[in-house]
Amino acid sequence: MELAAKKERALGLLAMLATLLIWASFFISLRASGQSPLTVGDIALLRFIPAALVFGVLSLPKTNQIKATPKRYLLAIAFGAGLPFFLLAANGLRLAPVADGASLIPGILPLFVSSIAAYCYREKISHIRKLGIGLIFIGIGLFIAHSLSSGQHQILQGHGLLLAASFSWAWYTIGIRVSGLSPIVGGAILAISACLLLPVFYVMDWVEFNVMAAPASDVVFHLLIQGIAAGIIANFSYGYAISRLGAEMSAALGSFTPVVAAVMAVVIFDESLTLTTTLAMGMIVIGALSASEIIKLKPMVIRSLAKPTSQ
């Protein structure tokens, strides 16, 4: 019995390691897109079409459940982690280093989720969570101070977009939890909505496409990282890790994404890690670890909010 438990834990840790590598590769891929003929619109196509096809088919039996879900929760899922989030993250990473993006998007997430949960759902915040939020604030301040002191206003603009992306993802986190929908169904909603929005954004001249003129190697690289790995595999590996390790430990391990992404960026892009950047990243990681339970709304709140209401 004990041997089986150890095996399950080891498999969960392997799944979480795979998830961390995929999440870090997601940021590396977005950063690399700035050096490629592929546009942000092209990367979005490669990111969302495979997920829309796979999760769309898997979610067909849940059609009635989706229809019964309050529309505000569906909007939070679709816009929070769909095309709007992706455009904010992609454009932010074209202006800021990978370490900044990997720290600010998942690292600041507990701060925004806490604010939304406390303000909208009257969720109480424990002292340890408040400590974590305080450390996150310090990390943000260090990032901003570093950009201002070095005169890198372009990076500061990137930080603004990355913070907006994190705030958007926080709404997705709240939406998926209070809706009662599974991650696969949520993945179908955000991916299909993104595919429907892409032509609308194209007509409005918010995105452009150049995928047919780009090198095949670039297309295959981003398809594998964005579409297959981040869009599909990470959903399964993260869910598997949660089932074996628990949500709390999985969320805590997920806060190491900035560290993994930063190491990969140093090797791939020769990005340097200054003392200030390292301190800021460390503060955010420690803060996220302290506030890792913040993404859990109370079961009673979840049950009451997940009940379908008339639209």
Coordinates of C-alpha atoms in Angstrom, one line a residue:
M1 CA 0.0 0.0 0.0
E2 CA 2.8 2.4 1.0
L3 CA 4.7 1.4 -2.2
A4 CA 1.7 2.2 -4.4
A5 CA 1.3 5.6 -2.7
K6 CA 5.0 6.4 -3.4
K7 CA 4.6 5.4 -7.0
E8 CA 1.5 7.6 -7.4
R9 CA 3.4 10.5 -5.8
A10 CA 6.4 9.9 -8.1
L11 CA 4.1 9.9 -11.2
G12 CA 2.5 13.1 -10.0
L13 CA 5.8 14.8 -9.6
L14 CA 6.9 13.7 -13.1
A15 CA 3.6 15.0 -14.5
M16 CA 4.2 18.3 -12.7
L17 CA 7.7 18.5 -14.0
A18 CA 6.4 18.0 -17.5
T19 CA 3.9 20.7 -16.9
L20 CA 6.5 23.2 -15.6
L21 CA 8.7 22.5 -18.7
I22 CA 5.7 23.1 -21.0
W23 CA 4.6 26.3 -19.2
A24 CA 8.2 27.6 -19.4
S25 CA 8.4 26.6 -23.1
F26 CA 5.1 28.6 -23.6
F27 CA 6.9 31.8 -22.6
I28 CA 10.0 30.9 -24.6
S29 CA 7.9 30.3 -27.7
L30 CA 6.1 33.7 -27.3
R31 CA 9.5 35.4 -26.9
A32 CA 10.9 33.6 -30.0
S33 CA 7.9 34.7 -32.0
G34 CA 9.3 38.3 -31.9
Q35 CA 12.3 37.0 -33.9
S36 CA 10.2 35.1 -36.4
P37 CA 8.2 36.1 -39.6
L38 CA 5.1 34.7 -37.8
T39 CA 2.8 37.3 -36.4
V40 CA 1.0 37.2 -33.1
G41 CA -2.2 36.2 -35.1
D42 CA -0.3 33.3 -36.6
I43 CA 0.8 32.1 -33.2
A44 CA -2.8 32.4 -31.9
L45 CA -4.0 30.2 -34.8
L46 CA -1.4 27.5 -34.0
R47 CA -2.3 27.8 -30.3
F48 CA -6.0 27.5 -30.4
I49 CA -7.0 25.5 -33.5
P50 CA -5.6 22.1 -32.2
A51 CA -7.1 22.7 -28.7
A52 CA -10.5 23.7 -30.2
L53 CA -10.6 20.4 -32.3
V54 CA -9.5 18.1 -29.5
F55 CA -11.4 19.6 -26.6
G56 CA -14.4 20.4 -28.7
V57 CA -14.9 16.7 -29.6
L58 CA -14.3 15.6 -26.0
S59 CA -16.8 18.2 -24.7
L60 CA -19.7 17.3 -26.9
P61 CA -21.3 15.1 -24.2
K62 CA -21.3 18.2 -21.9
T63 CA -23.2 20.5 -24.3
N64 CA -26.2 20.7 -22.0
Q65 CA -24.0 21.5 -19.0
I66 CA -22.4 24.3 -21.0
K67 CA -25.8 25.7 -22.0
A68 CA -26.9 25.7 -18.4
T69 CA -23.8 27.6 -17.1
P70 CA -24.4 31.3 -16.4
K71 CA -23.2 33.4 -19.3
R72 CA -21.0 35.6 -17.1
Y73 CA -18.9 32.5 -16.2
L74 CA -18.5 31.5 -19.8
L75 CA -17.4 35.0 -20.7
A76 CA -14.8 34.9 -17.8
I77 CA -13.4 31.7 -19.2
A78 CA -13.5 32.7 -22.9
F79 CA -11.9 36.2 -22.4
G80 CA -9.9 35.4 -19.3
A81 CA -7.7 32.7 -20.9
G82 CA -8.7 32.9 -24.6
L83 CA -7.6 35.3 -27.3
P84 CA -7.6 38.6 -25.3
F85 CA -5.3 37.0 -22.7
F86 CA -3.0 35.5 -25.4
L87 CA -2.6 38.8 -27.2
L88 CA -1.7 40.6 -24.0
A89 CA 0.8 38.0 -23.1
A90 CA 2.3 37.7 -26.5
N91 CA 2.7 41.4 -27.0
G92 CA 4.1 41.9 -23.5
L93 CA 6.7 39.2 -24.0
R94 CA 7.8 40.9 -27.2
L95 CA 8.8 43.9 -25.1
A96 CA 10.0 42.3 -21.8
P97 CA 12.4 39.5 -21.0
V98 CA 11.1 35.9 -20.5
A99 CA 11.9 36.0 -16.8
D100 CA 9.7 39.0 -16.4
G101 CA 6.8 37.5 -18.2
A102 CA 7.1 34.1 -16.4
S103 CA 7.2 35.9 -13.1
L104 CA 4.5 38.5 -13.7
I105 CA 1.8 36.3 -15.3
P106 CA 1.7 33.2 -13.0
G107 CA 3.4 34.9 -10.1
I108 CA 1.0 37.8 -9.8
L109 CA -2.0 35.6 -10.3
P110 CA -2.6 34.9 -6.6
L111 CA -2.7 38.7 -5.9
F112 CA -5.4 39.3 -8.6
V113 CA -7.4 36.1 -7.7
S114 CA -7.4 37.2 -4.1
S115 CA -8.6 40.6 -4.9
I116 CA -11.4 39.3 -7.1
A117 CA -12.4 36.6 -4.5
A118 CA -12.3 39.1 -1.6
Y119 CA -14.1 41.9 -3.4
C120 CA -16.7 40.0 -5.4
Y121 CA -17.3 36.9 -3.3
R122 CA -16.4 38.3 0.2
E123 CA -13.7 35.6 0.6
K124 CA -11.6 36.1 3.8
I125 CA -7.8 36.2 3.4
S126 CA -5.6 34.5 6.0
H127 CA -2.4 36.2 7.4
I128 CA -0.1 33.9 5.6
R129 CA -1.8 34.7 2.3
K130 CA -1.5 38.4 3.1
L131 CA 2.2 37.9 3.7
G132 CA 2.5 36.2 0.3
I133 CA 0.6 39.1 -1.4
G134 CA 3.0 41.6 0.3
L135 CA 6.0 39.7 -1.1
I136 CA 4.4 39.8 -4.5
F137 CA 4.0 43.5 -4.2
I138 CA 7.6 43.9 -3.4
G139 CA 8.6 41.8 -6.4
I140 CA 6.4 43.9 -8.7
G141 CA 8.0 47.1 -7.3
L142 CA 11.5 45.8 -7.9
F143 CA 10.7 45.0 -11.6
I144 CA 9.2 48.4 -12.1
A145 CA 12.0 50.2 -10.3
H146 CA 14.6 48.3 -12.4
S147 CA 12.9 49.4 -15.6
L148 CA 12.6 53.0 -14.5
S149 CA 16.1 53.3 -13.2
S150 CA 17.6 51.9 -16.5
G151 CA 15.4 54.1 -18.7
Q152 CA 13.9 51.0 -20.3
H153 CA 10.4 52.4 -20.9
Q154 CA 9.7 49.7 -23.6
I155 CA 10.1 47.0 -21.0
L156 CA 7.9 49.0 -18.6
Q157 CA 5.2 48.9 -21.2
G158 CA 5.7 45.2 -21.6
H159 CA 5.3 44.8 -17.8
G160 CA 1.9 46.7 -18.1
L161 CA 0.7 44.2 -20.7
L162 CA 1.9 41.2 -18.7
L163 CA 0.1 42.5 -15.6
A164 CA -3.1 42.9 -17.6
A165 CA -2.6 39.3 -18.9
S166 CA -2.3 38.1 -15.3
F167 CA -5.4 40.0 -14.3
S168 CA -7.3 38.4 -17.3
W169 CA -6.1 34.9 -16.3
A170 CA -7.4 35.6 -12.7
W171 CA -10.9 36.0 -14.1
Y172 CA -10.5 32.7 -15.9
T173 CA -9.4 31.0 -12.7
I174 CA -12.4 32.3 -10.8
G175 CA -14.7 31.5 -13.8
I176 CA -13.6 27.9 -14.2
R177 CA -13.9 27.3 -10.4
V178 CA -17.4 28.8 -9.8
S179 CA -18.8 27.4 -13.0
G180 CA -18.3 23.8 -12.0
L181 CA -16.9 23.0 -15.5
S182 CA -14.0 20.6 -16.0
P183 CA -10.7 21.9 -17.4
I184 CA -11.3 20.1 -20.7
V185 CA -14.7 21.8 -21.1
G186 CA -13.2 25.1 -20.1
G187 CA -10.4 24.5 -22.7
A188 CA -13.0 23.9 -25.4
I189 CA -14.8 27.2 -24.5
L190 CA -11.7 29.4 -24.6
A191 CA -10.2 27.7 -27.7
I192 CA -13.4 27.7 -29.8
S193 CA -14.2 31.3 -28.7
A194 CA -10.6 32.3 -29.7
C195 CA -11.0 30.7 -33.2
L196 CA -14.3 32.6 -33.6
L197 CA -12.8 35.9 -32.5
L198 CA -9.7 35.7 -34.7
P199 CA -11.5 36.6 -38.0
V200 CA -13.3 39.4 -36.2
F201 CA -10.0 40.8 -34.9
Y202 CA -8.6 40.5 -38.4
V203 CA -11.4 42.5 -39.9
M204 CA -10.9 45.2 -37.2
D205 CA -7.1 45.2 -38.1
W206 CA -6.1 44.1 -34.6
V207 CA -4.2 41.0 -35.8
E208 CA -2.6 40.0 -39.1
F209 CA -1.6 36.7 -40.6
N210 CA 1.6 35.7 -42.4
V211 CA 1.6 32.0 -41.7
M212 CA 1.7 30.9 -45.4
A213 CA 4.9 32.9 -46.0
A214 CA 6.7 31.8 -42.8
P215 CA 9.4 29.1 -42.8
A216 CA 8.0 25.6 -42.2
S217 CA 10.4 25.1 -39.3
D218 CA 8.9 28.1 -37.5
V219 CA 5.4 26.9 -38.0
V220 CA 6.2 23.4 -36.8
F221 CA 8.1 24.7 -33.7
H222 CA 5.3 26.9 -32.5
L223 CA 2.6 24.3 -33.4
L224 CA 4.4 21.8 -31.2
I225 CA 5.0 24.2 -28.3
Q226 CA 1.8 26.3 -28.4
G227 CA -0.8 24.0 -30.0
I228 CA 0.1 20.5 -28.9
A229 CA 2.2 21.0 -25.7
A230 CA 0.7 24.1 -24.0
G231 CA -2.7 23.8 -25.6
I232 CA -3.4 20.1 -25.1
I233 CA -0.8 18.1 -23.2
A234 CA -0.3 20.6 -20.3
N235 CA -4.0 20.4 -19.5
F236 CA -3.8 16.7 -19.0
S237 CA -0.5 16.6 -17.2
Y238 CA -1.5 19.4 -14.8
G239 CA -4.9 17.6 -14.1
Y240 CA -3.0 14.4 -13.5
A241 CA -0.6 16.1 -11.1
I242 CA -3.5 17.5 -9.1
S243 CA -5.1 14.1 -8.8
R244 CA -1.9 12.6 -7.5
L245 CA -0.4 15.4 -5.5
G246 CA -3.4 17.6 -4.6
A247 CA -4.2 21.1 -5.8
E248 CA -2.2 22.9 -3.1
M249 CA 1.1 21.2 -3.8
S250 CA 0.5 21.4 -7.6
A251 CA -0.2 25.1 -7.4
A252 CA 2.9 25.6 -5.2
L253 CA 5.1 23.7 -7.6
G254 CA 3.6 25.7 -10.5
S255 CA 5.1 28.9 -9.0
F256 CA 8.5 27.7 -10.0
T257 CA 7.7 28.4 -13.7
P258 CA 9.6 31.7 -13.6
V259 CA 12.8 29.9 -12.4
V260 CA 12.6 27.2 -15.2
A261 CA 11.7 29.8 -17.9
A262 CA 14.5 32.1 -16.8
V263 CA 17.2 29.3 -17.0
M264 CA 15.9 28.3 -20.4
A265 CA 16.0 32.0 -21.6
V266 CA 19.6 32.4 -20.4
V267 CA 20.6 29.3 -22.5
I268 CA 18.4 30.0 -25.6
F269 CA 18.4 33.8 -25.8
D270 CA 21.5 34.7 -23.8
E271 CA 19.3 36.8 -21.5
S272 CA 21.1 38.1 -18.4
L273 CA 19.7 37.9 -15.0
T274 CA 20.6 41.1 -13.0
L275 CA 20.6 41.1 -9.2
T276 CA 17.4 43.1 -9.1
T277 CA 15.6 40.8 -11.5
T278 CA 16.7 37.8 -9.5
L279 CA 15.5 39.3 -6.2
A280 CA 12.2 40.4 -7.8
M281 CA 11.7 36.9 -9.2
G282 CA 12.5 35.3 -5.9
M283 CA 10.1 37.6 -4.0
I284 CA 7.3 36.7 -6.4
V285 CA 8.0 32.9 -6.2
I286 CA 8.1 32.9 -2.4
G287 CA 5.0 35.1 -2.3
A288 CA 3.2 32.8 -4.7
L289 CA 4.1 29.8 -2.5
S290 CA 2.8 31.6 0.6
A291 CA -0.4 32.5 -1.2
S292 CA -0.8 29.3 -3.2
E293 CA -4.1 28.3 -1.4
I294 CA -5.6 31.6 -2.5
I295 CA -7.0 30.1 -5.7
K296 CA -9.4 27.9 -3.7
L297 CA -12.8 29.4 -3.0
K298 CA -14.7 27.9 -0.2
P299 CA -16.7 24.8 -1.2
M300 CA -20.0 26.4 0.0
V301 CA -19.2 29.5 -2.2
I302 CA -18.4 27.3 -5.2
R303 CA -21.6 25.3 -4.8
S304 CA -23.8 28.3 -4.5
L305 CA -22.2 30.2 -7.4
A306 CA -22.1 27.1 -9.7
K307 CA -25.9 26.8 -9.6
P308 CA -27.4 27.8 -13.0
T309 CA -29.4 30.9 -12.9
S310 CA -31.8 32.4 -15.4
Q311 CA -30.2 34.7 -17.9

